[in-house]
PDB file of C-alpha atoms in Angstrom:
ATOM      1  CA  UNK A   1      -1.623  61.498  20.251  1.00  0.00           C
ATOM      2  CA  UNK A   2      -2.819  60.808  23.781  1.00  0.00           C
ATOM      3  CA  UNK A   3      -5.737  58.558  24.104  1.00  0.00           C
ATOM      4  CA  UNK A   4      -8.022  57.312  27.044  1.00  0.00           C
ATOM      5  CA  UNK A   5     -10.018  54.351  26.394  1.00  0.00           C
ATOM      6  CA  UNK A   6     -12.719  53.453  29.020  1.00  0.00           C
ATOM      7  CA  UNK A   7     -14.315  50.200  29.590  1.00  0.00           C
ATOM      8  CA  UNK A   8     -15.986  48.328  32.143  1.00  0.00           C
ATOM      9  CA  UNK A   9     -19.366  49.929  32.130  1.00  0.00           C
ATOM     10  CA  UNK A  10     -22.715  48.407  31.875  1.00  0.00           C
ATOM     11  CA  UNK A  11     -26.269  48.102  34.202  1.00  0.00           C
ATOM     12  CA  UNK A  12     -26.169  46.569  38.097  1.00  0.00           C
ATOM     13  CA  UNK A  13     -28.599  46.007  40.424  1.00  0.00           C
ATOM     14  CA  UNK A  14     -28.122  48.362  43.771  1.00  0.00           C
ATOM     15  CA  UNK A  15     -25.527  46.932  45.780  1.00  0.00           C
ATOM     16  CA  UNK A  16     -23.492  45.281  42.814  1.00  0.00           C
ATOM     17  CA  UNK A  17     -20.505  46.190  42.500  1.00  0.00           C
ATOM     18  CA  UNK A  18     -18.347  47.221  38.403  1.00  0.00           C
ATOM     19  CA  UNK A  19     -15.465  48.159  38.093  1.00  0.00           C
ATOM     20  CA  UNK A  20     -14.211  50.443  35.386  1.00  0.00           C
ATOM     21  CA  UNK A  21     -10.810  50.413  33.564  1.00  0.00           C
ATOM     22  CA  UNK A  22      -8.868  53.551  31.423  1.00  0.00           C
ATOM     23  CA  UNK A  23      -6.225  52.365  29.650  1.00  0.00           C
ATOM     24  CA  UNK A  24      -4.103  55.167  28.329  1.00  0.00           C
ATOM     25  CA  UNK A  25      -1.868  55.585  24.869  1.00  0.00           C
ATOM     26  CA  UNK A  26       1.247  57.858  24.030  1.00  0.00           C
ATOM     27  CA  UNK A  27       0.702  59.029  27.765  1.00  0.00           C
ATOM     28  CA  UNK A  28       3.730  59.176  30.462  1.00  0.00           C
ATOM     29  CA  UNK A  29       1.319  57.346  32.802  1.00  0.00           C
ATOM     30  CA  UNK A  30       3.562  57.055  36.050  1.00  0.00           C
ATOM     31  CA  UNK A  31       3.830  60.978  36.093  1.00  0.00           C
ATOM     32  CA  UNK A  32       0.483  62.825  36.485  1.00  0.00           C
ATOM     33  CA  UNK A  33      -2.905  62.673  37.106  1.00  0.00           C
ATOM     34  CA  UNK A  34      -5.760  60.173  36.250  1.00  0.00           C
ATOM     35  CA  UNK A  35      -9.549  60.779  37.432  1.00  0.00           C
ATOM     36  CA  UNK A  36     -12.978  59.493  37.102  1.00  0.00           C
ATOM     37  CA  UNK A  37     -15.963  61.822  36.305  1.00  0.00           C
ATOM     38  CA  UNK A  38     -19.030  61.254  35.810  1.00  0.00           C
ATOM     39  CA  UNK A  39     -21.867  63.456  34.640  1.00  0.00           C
ATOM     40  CA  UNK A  40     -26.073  62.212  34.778  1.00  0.00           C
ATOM     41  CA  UNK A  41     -28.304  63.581  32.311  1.00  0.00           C
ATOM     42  CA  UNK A  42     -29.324  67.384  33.532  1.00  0.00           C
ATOM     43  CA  UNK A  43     -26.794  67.340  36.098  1.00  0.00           C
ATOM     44  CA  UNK A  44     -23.399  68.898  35.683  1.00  0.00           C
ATOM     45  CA  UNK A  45     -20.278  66.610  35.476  1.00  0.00           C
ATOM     46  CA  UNK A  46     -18.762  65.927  38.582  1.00  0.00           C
ATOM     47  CA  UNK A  47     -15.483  64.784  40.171  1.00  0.00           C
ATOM     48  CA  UNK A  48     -15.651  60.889  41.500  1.00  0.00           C
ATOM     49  CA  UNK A  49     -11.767  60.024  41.942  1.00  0.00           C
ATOM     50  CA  UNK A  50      -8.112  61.172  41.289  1.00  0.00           C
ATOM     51  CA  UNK A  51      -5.125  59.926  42.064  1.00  0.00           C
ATOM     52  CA  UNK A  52      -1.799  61.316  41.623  1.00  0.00           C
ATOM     53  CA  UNK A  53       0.209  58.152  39.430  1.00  0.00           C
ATOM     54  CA  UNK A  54       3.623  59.643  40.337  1.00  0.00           C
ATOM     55  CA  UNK A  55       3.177  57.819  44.036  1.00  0.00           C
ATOM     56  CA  UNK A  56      -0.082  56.039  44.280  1.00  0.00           C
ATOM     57  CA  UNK A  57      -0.750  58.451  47.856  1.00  0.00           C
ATOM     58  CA  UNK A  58      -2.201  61.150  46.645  1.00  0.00           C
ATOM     59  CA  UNK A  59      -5.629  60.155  46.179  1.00  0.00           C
ATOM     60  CA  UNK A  60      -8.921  62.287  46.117  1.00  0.00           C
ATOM     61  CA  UNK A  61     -12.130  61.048  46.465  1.00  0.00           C
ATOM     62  CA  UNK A  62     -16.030  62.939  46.501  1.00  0.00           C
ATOM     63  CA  UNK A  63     -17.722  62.271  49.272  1.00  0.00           C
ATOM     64  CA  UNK A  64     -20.291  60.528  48.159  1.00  0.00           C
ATOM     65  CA  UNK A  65     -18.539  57.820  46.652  1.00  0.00           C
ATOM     66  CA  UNK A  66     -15.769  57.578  50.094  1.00  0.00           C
ATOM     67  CA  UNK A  67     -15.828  54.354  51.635  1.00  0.00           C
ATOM     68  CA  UNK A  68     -17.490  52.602  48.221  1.00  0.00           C
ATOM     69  CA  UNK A  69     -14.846  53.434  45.571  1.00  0.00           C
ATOM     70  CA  UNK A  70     -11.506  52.817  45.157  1.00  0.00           C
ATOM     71  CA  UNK A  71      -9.396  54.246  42.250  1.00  0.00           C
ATOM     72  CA  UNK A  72      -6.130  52.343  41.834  1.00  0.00           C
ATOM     73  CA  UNK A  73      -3.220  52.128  39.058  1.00  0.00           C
ATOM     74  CA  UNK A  74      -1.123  49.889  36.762  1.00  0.00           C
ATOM     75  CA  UNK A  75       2.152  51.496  35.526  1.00  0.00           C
ATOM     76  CA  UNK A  76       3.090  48.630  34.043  1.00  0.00           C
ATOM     77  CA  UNK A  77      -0.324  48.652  32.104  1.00  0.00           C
ATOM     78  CA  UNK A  78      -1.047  52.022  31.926  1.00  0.00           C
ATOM     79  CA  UNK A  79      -4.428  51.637  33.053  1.00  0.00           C
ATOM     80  CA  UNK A  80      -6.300  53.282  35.770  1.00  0.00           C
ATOM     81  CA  UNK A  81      -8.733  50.888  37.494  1.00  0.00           C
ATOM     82  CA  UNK A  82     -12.405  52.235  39.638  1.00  0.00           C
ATOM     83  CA  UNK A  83     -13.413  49.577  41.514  1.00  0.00           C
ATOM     84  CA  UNK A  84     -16.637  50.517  42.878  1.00  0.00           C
ATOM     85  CA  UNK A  85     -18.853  48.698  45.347  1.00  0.00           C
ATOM     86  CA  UNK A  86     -22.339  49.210  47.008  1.00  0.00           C
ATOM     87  CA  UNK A  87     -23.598  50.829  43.946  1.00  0.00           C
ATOM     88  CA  UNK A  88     -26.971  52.896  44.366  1.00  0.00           C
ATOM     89  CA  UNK A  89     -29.043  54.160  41.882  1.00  0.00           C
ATOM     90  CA  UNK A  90     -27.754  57.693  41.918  1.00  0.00           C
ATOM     91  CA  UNK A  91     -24.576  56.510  40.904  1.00  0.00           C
ATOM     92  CA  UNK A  92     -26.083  56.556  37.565  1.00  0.00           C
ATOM     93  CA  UNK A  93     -23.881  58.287  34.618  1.00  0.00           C
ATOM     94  CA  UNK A  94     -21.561  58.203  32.059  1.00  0.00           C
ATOM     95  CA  UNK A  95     -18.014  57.622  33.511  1.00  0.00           C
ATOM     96  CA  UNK A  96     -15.068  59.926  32.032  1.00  0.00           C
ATOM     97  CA  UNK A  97     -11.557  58.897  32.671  1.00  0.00           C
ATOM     98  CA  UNK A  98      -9.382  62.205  32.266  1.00  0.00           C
ATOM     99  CA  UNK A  99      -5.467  62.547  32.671  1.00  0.00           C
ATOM    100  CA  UNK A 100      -3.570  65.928  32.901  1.00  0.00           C
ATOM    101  CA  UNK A 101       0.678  66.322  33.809  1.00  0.00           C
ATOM    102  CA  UNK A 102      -0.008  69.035  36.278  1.00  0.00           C
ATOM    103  CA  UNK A 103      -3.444  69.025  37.878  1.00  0.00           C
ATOM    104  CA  UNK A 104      -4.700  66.542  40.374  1.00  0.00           C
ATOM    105  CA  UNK A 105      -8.098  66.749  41.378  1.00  0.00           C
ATOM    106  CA  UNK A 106     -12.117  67.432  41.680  1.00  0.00           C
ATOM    107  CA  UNK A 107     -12.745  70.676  41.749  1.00  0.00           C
ATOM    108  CA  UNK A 108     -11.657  71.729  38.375  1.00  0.00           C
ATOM    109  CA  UNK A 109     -12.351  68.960  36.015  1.00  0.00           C
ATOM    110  CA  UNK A 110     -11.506  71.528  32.942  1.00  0.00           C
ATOM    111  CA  UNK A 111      -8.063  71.824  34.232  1.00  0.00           C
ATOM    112  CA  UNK A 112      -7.803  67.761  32.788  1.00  0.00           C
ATOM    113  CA  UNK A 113      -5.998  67.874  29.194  1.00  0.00           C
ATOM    114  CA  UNK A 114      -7.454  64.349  27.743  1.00  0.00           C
ATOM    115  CA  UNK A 115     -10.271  62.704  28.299  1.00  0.00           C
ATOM    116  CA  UNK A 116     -11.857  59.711  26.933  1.00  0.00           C
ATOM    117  CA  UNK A 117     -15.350  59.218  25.258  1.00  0.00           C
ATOM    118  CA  UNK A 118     -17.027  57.248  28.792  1.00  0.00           C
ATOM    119  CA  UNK A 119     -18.357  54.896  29.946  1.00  0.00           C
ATOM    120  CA  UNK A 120     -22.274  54.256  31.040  1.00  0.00           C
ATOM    121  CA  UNK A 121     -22.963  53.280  34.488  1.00  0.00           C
ATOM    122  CA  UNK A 122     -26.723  52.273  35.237  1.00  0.00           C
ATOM    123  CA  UNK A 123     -27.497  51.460  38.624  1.00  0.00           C
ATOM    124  CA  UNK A 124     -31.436  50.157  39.270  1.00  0.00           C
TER     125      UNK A 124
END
């Protein structure tokens, strides 16, 4: 069965920079869609990054993370990779890597088949 296995979390000062990996299992990773969620205690989850693994191009990104994340793939590893910089202490949450064959993007983080059990991000 399809797994997702996050890593790369921990705590950073604001400004620091982690960067988180998904490394996926019984997955056709170079077809589909891998994001990053997140979701901070009492808030709802929200979109961070997608990108469409097929080409690498089609990438989405919220906009409050533009310009200070980067979401990036290994076929050959089958990992998906969140480099993120400038961190700020909003940024704050557990990180879910999801991956779904059809859907690519934000907006409808439900629409995401597989998930994996996150990562925490704590940004002071």
């Amino acid at each position: 069965h399809v797994q997702l296995v996050e890593s790369g979390g921990g705590s950073v000062q604001a400004g620091g920079s982690l960067r988180l990996s998904c490394a996926a299992s019984a997955y056709t990773f170079s077809s589909g869609c891998m994001g990053w969620f997140r979701q901070a205690p009492g808030k709802e989850r929200e979109g961070v990054a997608a990108i469409y693994t097929g080409d690498a191009r089609t990438v989405y990104y919220a906009d409050s993370v533009k310009g200070r994340f980067t979401i990036s793939p290994d076929n050959e590893k089958n990992t998906v990779y969140l480099q993120m910089n400038s961190l700020k202490p909003e940024d704050t949450a557990m990180y879910y890597c999801a991956a779904d064959r059809r859907y690519c993007g934000l907006e409808y983080s439900s629409l995401f088949r597989y998930w994996g059990q996150g990562t925490q991000v704590t940004v002071s």
